Tab-separated table of N, CA, C and O in Angstrom:
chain	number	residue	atom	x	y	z
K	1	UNK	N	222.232	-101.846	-39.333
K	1	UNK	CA	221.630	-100.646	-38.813
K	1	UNK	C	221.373	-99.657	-39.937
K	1	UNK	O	222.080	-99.664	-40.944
K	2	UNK	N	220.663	-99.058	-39.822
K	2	UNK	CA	220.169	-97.750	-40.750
K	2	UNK	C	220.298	-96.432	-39.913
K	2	UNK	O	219.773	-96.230	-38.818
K	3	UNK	N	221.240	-95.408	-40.761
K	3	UNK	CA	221.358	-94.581	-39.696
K	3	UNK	C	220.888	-93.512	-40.876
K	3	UNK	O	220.845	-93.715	-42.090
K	4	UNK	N	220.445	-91.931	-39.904
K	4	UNK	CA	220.104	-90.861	-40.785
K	4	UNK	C	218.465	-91.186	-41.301
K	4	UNK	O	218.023	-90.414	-42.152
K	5	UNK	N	217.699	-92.129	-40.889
K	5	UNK	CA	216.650	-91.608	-41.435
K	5	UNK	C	215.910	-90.925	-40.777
K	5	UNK	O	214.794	-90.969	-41.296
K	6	UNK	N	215.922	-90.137	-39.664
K	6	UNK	CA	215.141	-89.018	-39.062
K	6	UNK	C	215.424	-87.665	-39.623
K	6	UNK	O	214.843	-86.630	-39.295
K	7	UNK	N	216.566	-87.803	-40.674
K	7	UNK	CA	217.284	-86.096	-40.561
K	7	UNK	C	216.297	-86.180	-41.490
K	7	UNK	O	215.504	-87.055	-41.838
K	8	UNK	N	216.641	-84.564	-41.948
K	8	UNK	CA	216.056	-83.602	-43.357
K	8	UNK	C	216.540	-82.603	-43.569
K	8	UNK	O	216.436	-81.622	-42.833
K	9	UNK	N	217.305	-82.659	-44.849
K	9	UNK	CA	218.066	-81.591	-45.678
K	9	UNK	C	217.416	-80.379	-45.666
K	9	UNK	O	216.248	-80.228	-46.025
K	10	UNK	N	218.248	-79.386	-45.206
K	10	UNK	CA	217.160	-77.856	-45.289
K	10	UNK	C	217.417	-77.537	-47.404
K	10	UNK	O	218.478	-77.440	-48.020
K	11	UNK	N	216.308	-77.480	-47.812
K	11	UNK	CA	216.351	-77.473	-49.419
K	11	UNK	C	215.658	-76.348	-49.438
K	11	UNK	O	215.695	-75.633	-50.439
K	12	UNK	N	215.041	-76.067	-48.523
K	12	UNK	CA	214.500	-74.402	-48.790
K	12	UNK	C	213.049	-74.780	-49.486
K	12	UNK	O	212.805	-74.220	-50.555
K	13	UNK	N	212.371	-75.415	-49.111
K	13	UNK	CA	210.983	-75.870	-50.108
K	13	UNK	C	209.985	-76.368	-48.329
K	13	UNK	O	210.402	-77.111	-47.441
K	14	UNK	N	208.877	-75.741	-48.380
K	14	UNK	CA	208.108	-76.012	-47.479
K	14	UNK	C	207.872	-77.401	-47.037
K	14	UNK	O	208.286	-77.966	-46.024
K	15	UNK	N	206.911	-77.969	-48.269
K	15	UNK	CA	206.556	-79.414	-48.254
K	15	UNK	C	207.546	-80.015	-47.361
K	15	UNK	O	208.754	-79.784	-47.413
K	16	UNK	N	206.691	-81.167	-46.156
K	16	UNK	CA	207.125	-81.456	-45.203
K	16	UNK	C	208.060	-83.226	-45.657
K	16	UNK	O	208.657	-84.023	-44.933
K	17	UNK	N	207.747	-83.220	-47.289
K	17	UNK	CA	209.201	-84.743	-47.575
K	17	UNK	C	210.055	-83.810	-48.266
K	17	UNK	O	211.179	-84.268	-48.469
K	18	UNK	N	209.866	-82.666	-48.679
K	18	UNK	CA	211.162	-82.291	-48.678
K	18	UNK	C	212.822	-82.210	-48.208
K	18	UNK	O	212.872	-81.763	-47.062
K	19	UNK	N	213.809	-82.426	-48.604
K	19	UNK	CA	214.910	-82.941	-47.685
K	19	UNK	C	215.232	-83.998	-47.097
K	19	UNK	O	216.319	-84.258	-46.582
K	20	UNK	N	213.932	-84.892	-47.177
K	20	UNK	CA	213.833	-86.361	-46.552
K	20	UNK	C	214.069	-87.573	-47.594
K	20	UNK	O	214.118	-87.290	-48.791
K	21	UNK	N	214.230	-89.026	-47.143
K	21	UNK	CA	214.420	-89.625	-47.923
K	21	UNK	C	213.142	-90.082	-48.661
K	21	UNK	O	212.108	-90.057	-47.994
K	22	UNK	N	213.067	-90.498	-49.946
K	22	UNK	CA	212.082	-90.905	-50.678
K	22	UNK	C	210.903	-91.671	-50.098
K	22	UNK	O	211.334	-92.823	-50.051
K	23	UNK	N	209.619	-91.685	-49.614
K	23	UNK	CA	208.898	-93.260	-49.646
K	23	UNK	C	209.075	-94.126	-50.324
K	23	UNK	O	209.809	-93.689	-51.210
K	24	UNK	N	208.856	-95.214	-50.518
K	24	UNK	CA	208.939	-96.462	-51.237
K	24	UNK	C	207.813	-96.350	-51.817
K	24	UNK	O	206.900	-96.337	-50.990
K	25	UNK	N	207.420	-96.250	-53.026
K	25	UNK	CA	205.738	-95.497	-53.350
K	25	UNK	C	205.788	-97.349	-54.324
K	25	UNK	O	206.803	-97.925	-54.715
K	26	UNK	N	204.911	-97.639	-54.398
K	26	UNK	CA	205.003	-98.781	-55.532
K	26	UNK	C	203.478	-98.169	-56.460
K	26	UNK	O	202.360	-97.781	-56.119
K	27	UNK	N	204.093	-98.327	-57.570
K	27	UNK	CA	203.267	-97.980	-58.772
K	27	UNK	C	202.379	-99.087	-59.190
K	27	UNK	O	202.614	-100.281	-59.005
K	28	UNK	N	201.241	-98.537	-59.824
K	28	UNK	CA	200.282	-99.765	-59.653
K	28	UNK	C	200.696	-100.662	-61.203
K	28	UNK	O	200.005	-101.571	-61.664
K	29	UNK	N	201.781	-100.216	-61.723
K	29	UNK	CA	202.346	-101.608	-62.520
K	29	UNK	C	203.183	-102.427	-61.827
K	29	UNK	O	203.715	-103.453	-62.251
K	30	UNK	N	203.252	-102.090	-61.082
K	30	UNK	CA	204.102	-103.094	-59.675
K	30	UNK	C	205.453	-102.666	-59.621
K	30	UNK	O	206.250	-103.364	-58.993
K	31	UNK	N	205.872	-101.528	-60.235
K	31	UNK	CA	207.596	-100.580	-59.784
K	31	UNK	C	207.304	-100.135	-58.500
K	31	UNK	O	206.212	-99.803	-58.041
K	32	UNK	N	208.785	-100.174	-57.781
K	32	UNK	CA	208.739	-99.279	-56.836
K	32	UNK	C	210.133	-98.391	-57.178
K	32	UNK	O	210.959	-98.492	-58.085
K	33	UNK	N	210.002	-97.432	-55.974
K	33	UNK	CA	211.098	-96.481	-55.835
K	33	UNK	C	212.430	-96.603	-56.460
K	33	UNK	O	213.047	-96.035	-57.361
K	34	UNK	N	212.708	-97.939	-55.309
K	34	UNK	CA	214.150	-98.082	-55.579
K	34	UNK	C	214.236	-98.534	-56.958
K	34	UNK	O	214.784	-97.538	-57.430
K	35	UNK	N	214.144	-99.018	-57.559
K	35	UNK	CA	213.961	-99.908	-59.141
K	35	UNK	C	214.095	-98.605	-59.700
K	35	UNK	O	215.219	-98.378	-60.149
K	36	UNK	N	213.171	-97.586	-59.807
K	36	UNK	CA	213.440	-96.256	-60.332
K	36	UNK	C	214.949	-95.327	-60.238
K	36	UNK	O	215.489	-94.621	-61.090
K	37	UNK	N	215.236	-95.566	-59.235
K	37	UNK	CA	216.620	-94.885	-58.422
K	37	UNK	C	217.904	-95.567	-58.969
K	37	UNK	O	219.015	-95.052	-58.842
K	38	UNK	N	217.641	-96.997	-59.708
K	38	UNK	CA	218.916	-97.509	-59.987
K	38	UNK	C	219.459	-96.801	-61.032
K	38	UNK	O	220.516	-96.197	-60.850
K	39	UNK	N	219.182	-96.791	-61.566
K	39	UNK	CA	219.518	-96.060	-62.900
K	39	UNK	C	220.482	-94.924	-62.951
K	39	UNK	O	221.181	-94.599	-63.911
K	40	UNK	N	220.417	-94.383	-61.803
K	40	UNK	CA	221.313	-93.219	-61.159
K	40	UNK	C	220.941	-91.638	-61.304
K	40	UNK	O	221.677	-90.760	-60.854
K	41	UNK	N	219.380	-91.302	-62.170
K	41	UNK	CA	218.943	-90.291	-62.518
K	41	UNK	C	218.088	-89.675	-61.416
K	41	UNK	O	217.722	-90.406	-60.496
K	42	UNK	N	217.776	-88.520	-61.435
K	42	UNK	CA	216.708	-87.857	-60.252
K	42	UNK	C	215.105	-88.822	-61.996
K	42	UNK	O	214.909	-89.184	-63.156
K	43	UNK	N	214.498	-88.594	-60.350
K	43	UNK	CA	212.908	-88.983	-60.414
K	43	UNK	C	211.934	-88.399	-60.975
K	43	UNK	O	211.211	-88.790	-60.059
K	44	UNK	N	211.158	-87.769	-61.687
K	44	UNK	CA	209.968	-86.889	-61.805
K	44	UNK	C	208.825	-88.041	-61.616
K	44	UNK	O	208.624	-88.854	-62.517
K	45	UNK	N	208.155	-88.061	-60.502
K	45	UNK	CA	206.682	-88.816	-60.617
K	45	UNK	C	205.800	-87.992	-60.236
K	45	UNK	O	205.655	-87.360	-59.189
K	46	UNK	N	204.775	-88.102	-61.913
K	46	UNK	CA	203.280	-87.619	-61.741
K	46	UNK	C	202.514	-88.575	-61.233
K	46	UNK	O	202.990	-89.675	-61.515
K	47	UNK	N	201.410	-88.656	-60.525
K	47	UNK	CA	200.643	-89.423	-59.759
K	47	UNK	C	199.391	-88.996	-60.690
K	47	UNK	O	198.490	-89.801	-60.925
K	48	UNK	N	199.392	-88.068	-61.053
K	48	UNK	CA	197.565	-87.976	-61.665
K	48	UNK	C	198.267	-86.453	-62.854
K	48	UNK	O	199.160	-85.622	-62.684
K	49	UNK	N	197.463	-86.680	-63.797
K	49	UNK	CA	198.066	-86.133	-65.297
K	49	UNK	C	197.925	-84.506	-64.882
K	49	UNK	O	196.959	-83.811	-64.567
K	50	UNK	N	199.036	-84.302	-65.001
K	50	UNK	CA	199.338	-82.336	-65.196
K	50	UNK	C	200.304	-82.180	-66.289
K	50	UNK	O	201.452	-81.797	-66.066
K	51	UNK	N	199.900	-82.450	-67.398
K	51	UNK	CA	201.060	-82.395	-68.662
K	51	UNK	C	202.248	-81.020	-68.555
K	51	UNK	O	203.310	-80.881	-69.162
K	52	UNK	N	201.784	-80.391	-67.845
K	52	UNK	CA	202.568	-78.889	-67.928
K	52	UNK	C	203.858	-78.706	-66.562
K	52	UNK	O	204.545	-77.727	-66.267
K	53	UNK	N	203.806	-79.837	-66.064
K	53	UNK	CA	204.817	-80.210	-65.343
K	53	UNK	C	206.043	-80.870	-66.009
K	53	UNK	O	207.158	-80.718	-65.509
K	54	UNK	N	205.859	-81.588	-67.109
K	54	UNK	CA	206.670	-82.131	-68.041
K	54	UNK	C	207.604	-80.999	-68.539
K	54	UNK	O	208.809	-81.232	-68.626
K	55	UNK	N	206.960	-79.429	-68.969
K	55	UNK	CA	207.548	-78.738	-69.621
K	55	UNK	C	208.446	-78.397	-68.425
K	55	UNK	O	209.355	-78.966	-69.031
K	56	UNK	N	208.877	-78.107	-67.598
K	56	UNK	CA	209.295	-77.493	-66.274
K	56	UNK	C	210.377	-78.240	-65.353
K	56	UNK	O	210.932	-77.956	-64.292
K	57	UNK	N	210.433	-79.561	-66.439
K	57	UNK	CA	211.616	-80.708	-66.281
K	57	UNK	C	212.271	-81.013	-68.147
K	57	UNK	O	212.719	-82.089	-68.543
K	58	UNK	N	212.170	-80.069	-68.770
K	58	UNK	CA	212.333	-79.988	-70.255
K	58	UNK	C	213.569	-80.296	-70.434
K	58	UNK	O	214.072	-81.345	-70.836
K	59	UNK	N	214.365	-78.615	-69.882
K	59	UNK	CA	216.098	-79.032	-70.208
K	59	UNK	C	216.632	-79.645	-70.014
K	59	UNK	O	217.627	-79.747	-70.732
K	60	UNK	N	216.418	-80.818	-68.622
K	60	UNK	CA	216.985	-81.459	-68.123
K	60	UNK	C	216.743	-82.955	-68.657
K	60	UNK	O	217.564	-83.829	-68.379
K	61	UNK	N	215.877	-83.169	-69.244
K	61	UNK	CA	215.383	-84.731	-70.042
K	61	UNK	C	215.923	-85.397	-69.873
K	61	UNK	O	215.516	-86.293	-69.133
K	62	UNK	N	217.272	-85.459	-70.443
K	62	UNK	CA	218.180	-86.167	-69.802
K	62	UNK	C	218.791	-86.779	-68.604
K	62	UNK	O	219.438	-87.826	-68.571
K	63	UNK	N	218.508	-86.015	-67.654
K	63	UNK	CA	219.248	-85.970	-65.986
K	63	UNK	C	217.785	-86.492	-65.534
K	63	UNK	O	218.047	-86.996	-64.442
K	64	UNK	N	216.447	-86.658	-65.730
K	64	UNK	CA	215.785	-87.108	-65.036
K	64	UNK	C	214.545	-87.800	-65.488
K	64	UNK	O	213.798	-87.257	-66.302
K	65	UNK	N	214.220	-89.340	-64.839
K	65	UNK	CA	213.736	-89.547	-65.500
K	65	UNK	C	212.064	-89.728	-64.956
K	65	UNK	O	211.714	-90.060	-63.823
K	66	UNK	N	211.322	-89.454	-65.939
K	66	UNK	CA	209.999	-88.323	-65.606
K	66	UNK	C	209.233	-90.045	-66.039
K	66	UNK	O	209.614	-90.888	-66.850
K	67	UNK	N	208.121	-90.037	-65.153
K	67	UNK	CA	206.859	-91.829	-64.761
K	67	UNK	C	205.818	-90.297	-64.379
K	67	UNK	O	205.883	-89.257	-63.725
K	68	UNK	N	204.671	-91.219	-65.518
K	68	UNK	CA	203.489	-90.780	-65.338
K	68	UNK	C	202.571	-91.748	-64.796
K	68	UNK	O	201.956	-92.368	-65.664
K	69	UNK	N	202.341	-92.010	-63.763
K	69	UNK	CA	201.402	-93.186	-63.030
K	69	UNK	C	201.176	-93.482	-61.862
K	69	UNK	O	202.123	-93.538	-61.078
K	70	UNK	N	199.742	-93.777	-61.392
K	70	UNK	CA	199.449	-93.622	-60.463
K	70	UNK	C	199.945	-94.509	-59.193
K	70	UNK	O	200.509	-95.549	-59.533
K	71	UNK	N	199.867	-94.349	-58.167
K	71	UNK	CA	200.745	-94.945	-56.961
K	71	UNK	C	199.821	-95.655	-56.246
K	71	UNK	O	198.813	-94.979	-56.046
K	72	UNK	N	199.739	-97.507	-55.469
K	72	UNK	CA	199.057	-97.691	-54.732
K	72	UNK	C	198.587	-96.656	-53.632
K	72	UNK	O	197.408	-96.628	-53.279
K	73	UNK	N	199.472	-95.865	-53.137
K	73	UNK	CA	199.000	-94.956	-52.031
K	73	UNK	C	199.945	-93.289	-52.300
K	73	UNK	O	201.088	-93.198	-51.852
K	74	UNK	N	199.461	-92.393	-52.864
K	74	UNK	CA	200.501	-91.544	-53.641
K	74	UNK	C	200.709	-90.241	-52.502
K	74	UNK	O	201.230	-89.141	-52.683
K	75	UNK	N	200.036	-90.880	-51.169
K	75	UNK	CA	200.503	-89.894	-49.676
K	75	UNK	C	199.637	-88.808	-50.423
K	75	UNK	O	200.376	-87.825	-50.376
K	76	UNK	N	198.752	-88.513	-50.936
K	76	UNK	CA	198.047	-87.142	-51.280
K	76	UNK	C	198.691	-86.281	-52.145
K	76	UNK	O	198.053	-85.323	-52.582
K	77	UNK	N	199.915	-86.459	-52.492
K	77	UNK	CA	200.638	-85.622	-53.576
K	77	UNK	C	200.302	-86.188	-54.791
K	77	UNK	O	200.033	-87.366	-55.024
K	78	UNK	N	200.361	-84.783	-55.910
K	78	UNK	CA	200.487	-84.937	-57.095
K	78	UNK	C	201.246	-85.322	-58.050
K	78	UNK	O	200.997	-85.720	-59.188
K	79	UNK	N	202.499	-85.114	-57.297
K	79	UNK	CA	203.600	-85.123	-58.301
K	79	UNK	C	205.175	-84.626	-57.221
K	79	UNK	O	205.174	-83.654	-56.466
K	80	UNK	N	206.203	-85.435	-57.395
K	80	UNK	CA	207.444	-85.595	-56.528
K	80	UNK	C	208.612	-85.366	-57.515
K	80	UNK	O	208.612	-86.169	-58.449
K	81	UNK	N	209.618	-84.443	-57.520
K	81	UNK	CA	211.113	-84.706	-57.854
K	81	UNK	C	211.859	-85.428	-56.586
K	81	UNK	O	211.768	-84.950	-55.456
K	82	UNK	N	212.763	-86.877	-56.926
K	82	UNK	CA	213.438	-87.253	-56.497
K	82	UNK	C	214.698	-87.344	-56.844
K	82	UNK	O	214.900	-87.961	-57.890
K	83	UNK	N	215.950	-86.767	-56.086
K	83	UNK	CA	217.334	-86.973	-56.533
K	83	UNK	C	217.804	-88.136	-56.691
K	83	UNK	O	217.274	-89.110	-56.157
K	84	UNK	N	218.866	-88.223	-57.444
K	84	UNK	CA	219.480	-89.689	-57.537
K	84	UNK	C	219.769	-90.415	-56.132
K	84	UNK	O	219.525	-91.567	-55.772
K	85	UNK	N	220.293	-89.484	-55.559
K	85	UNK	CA	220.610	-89.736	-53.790
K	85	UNK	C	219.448	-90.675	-52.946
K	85	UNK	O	219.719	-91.313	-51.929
K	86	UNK	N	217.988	-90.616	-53.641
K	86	UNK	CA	216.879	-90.623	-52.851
K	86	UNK	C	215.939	-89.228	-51.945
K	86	UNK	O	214.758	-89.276	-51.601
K	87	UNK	N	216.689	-88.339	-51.786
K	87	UNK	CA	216.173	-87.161	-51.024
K	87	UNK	C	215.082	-87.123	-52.240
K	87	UNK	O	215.164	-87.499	-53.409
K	88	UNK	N	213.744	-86.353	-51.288
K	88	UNK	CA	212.805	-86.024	-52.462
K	88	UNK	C	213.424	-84.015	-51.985
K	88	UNK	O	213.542	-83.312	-50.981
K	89	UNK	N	213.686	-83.890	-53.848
K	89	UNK	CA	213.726	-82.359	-54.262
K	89	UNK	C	212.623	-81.478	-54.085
K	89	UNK	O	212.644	-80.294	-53.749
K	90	UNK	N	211.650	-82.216	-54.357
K	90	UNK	CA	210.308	-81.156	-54.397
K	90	UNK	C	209.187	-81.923	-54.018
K	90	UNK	O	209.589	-82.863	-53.333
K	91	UNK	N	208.057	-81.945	-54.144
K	91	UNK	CA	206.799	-82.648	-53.552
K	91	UNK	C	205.484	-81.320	-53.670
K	91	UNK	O	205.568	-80.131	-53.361
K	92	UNK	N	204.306	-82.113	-54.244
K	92	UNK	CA	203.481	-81.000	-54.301
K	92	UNK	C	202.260	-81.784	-54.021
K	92	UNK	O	202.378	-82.994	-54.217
K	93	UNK	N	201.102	-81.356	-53.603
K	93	UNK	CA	199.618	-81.468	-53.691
K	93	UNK	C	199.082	-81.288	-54.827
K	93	UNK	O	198.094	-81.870	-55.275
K	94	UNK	N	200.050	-80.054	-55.581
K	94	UNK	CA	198.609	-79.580	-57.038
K	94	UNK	C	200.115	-79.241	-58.313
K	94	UNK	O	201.323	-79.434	-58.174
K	95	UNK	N	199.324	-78.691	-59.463
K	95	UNK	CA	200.475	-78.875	-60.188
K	95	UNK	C	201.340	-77.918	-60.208
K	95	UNK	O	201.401	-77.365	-61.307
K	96	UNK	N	202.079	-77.480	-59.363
K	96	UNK	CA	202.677	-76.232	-59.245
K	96	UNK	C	204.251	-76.174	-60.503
K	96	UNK	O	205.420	-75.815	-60.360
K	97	UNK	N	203.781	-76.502	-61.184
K	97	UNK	CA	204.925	-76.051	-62.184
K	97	UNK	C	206.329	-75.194	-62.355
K	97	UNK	O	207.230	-75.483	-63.142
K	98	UNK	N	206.308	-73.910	-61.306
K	98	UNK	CA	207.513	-73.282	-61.252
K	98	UNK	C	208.022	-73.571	-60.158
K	98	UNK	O	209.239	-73.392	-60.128
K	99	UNK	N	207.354	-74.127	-58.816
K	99	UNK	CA	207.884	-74.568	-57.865
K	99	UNK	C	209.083	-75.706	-58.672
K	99	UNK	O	210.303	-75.759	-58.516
K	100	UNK	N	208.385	-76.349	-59.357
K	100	UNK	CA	209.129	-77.624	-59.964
K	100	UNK	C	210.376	-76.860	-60.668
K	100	UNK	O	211.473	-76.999	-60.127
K	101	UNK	N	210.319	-76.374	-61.380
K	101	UNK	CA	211.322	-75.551	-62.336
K	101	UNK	C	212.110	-75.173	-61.387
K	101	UNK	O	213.307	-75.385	-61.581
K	102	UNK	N	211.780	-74.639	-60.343
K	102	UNK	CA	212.293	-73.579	-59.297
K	102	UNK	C	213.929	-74.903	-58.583
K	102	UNK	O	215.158	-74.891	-58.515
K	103	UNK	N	212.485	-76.018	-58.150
K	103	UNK	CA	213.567	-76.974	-57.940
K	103	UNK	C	214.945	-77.670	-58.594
K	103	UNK	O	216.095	-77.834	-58.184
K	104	UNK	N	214.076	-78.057	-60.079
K	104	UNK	CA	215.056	-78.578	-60.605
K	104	UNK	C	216.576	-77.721	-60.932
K	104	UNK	O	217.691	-78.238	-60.860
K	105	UNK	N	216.338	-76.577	-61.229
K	105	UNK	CA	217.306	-75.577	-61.176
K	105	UNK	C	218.156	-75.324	-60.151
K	105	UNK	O	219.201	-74.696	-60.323
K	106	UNK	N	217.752	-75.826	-58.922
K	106	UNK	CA	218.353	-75.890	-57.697
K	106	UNK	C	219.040	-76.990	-57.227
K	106	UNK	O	219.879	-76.853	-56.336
K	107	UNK	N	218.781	-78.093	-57.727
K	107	UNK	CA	219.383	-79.137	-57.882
K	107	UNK	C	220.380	-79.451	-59.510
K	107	UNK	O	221.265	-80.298	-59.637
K	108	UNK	N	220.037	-78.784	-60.248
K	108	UNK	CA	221.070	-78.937	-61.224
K	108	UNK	C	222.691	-78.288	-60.822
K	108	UNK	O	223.788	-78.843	-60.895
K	109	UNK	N	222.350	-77.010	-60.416
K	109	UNK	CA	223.416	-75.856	-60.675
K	109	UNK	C	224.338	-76.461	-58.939
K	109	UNK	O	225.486	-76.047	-58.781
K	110	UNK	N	223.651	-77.485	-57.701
K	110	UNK	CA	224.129	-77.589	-57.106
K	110	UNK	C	225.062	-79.132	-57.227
K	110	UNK	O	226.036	-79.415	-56.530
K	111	UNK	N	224.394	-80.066	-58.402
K	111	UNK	CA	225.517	-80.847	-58.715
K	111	UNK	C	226.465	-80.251	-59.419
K	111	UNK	O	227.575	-80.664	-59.082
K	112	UNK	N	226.504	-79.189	-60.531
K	112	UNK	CA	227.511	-78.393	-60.783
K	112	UNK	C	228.474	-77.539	-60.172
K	112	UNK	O	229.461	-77.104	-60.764
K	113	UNK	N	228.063	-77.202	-58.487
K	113	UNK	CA	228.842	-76.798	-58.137
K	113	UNK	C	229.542	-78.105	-57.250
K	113	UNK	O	230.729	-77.932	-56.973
K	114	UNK	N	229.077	-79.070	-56.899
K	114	UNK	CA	229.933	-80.382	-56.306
K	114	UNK	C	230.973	-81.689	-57.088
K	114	UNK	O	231.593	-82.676	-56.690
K	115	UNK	N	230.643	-80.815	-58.775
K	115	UNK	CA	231.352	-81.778	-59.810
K	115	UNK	C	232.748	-80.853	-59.428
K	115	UNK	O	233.802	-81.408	-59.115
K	116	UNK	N	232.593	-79.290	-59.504
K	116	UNK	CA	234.094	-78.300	-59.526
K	116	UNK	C	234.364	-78.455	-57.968
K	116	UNK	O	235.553	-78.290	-57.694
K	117	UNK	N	233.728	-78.670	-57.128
K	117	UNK	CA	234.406	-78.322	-56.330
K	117	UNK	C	235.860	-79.948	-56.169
K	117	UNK	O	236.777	-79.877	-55.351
């Protein structure tokens, strides 16, 4: 059984996969999602080139790992943060850059507060 995939995390971000679990997006080099997710890092996927989204996942380089490429079917978004968990963090149509920043910052400082607690 699969349980929990109807919920959605209130993350405070409009976009309607926000809080939800990831799609299975397969990349047209033939990756998908999960293959991405093993690794244990959050996600950055660009679907179509906004270089200035890169800067806005900078500090974190480390903690996430950022795929520039396009998706057999990329659901109309531009560009997705996914947590290690699978929840997508953020999700956009266009290149909204501080939304992204906005996110990742929100997801950093909240694994920092679940490492102390």
């Amino acid at each position: 059984r699969v349980w929990g995939v109807g919920q959605q995390l209130d993350l405070g971000h409009t976009h309607p996969l926000v809080g939800r679990s990831t799609p299975d997006f397969l990349l047209v080099d033939g990756r998908r999602m999960g293959e991405l997710l093993r690794a244990g890092q959050a996600v950055l996927l660009v679907f179509d080139a906004a270089a200035s989204l890169y800067e806005a996942v900078d500090v974190e380089r480390a903690r996430i790992l950022s795929i520039a490429q396009p998706a057999v079917d990329s659901l109309g978004l531009s560009a997705l943060l996914v947590r290690p968990d699978g929840i997508v963090a953020w999700a956009s149509d266009g290149a909204d850059a501080a939304g992204l920043a906005q996110a990742v910052q929100e997801w950093t400082s909240s694994v920092g507060r679940e490492a102390i607690a």
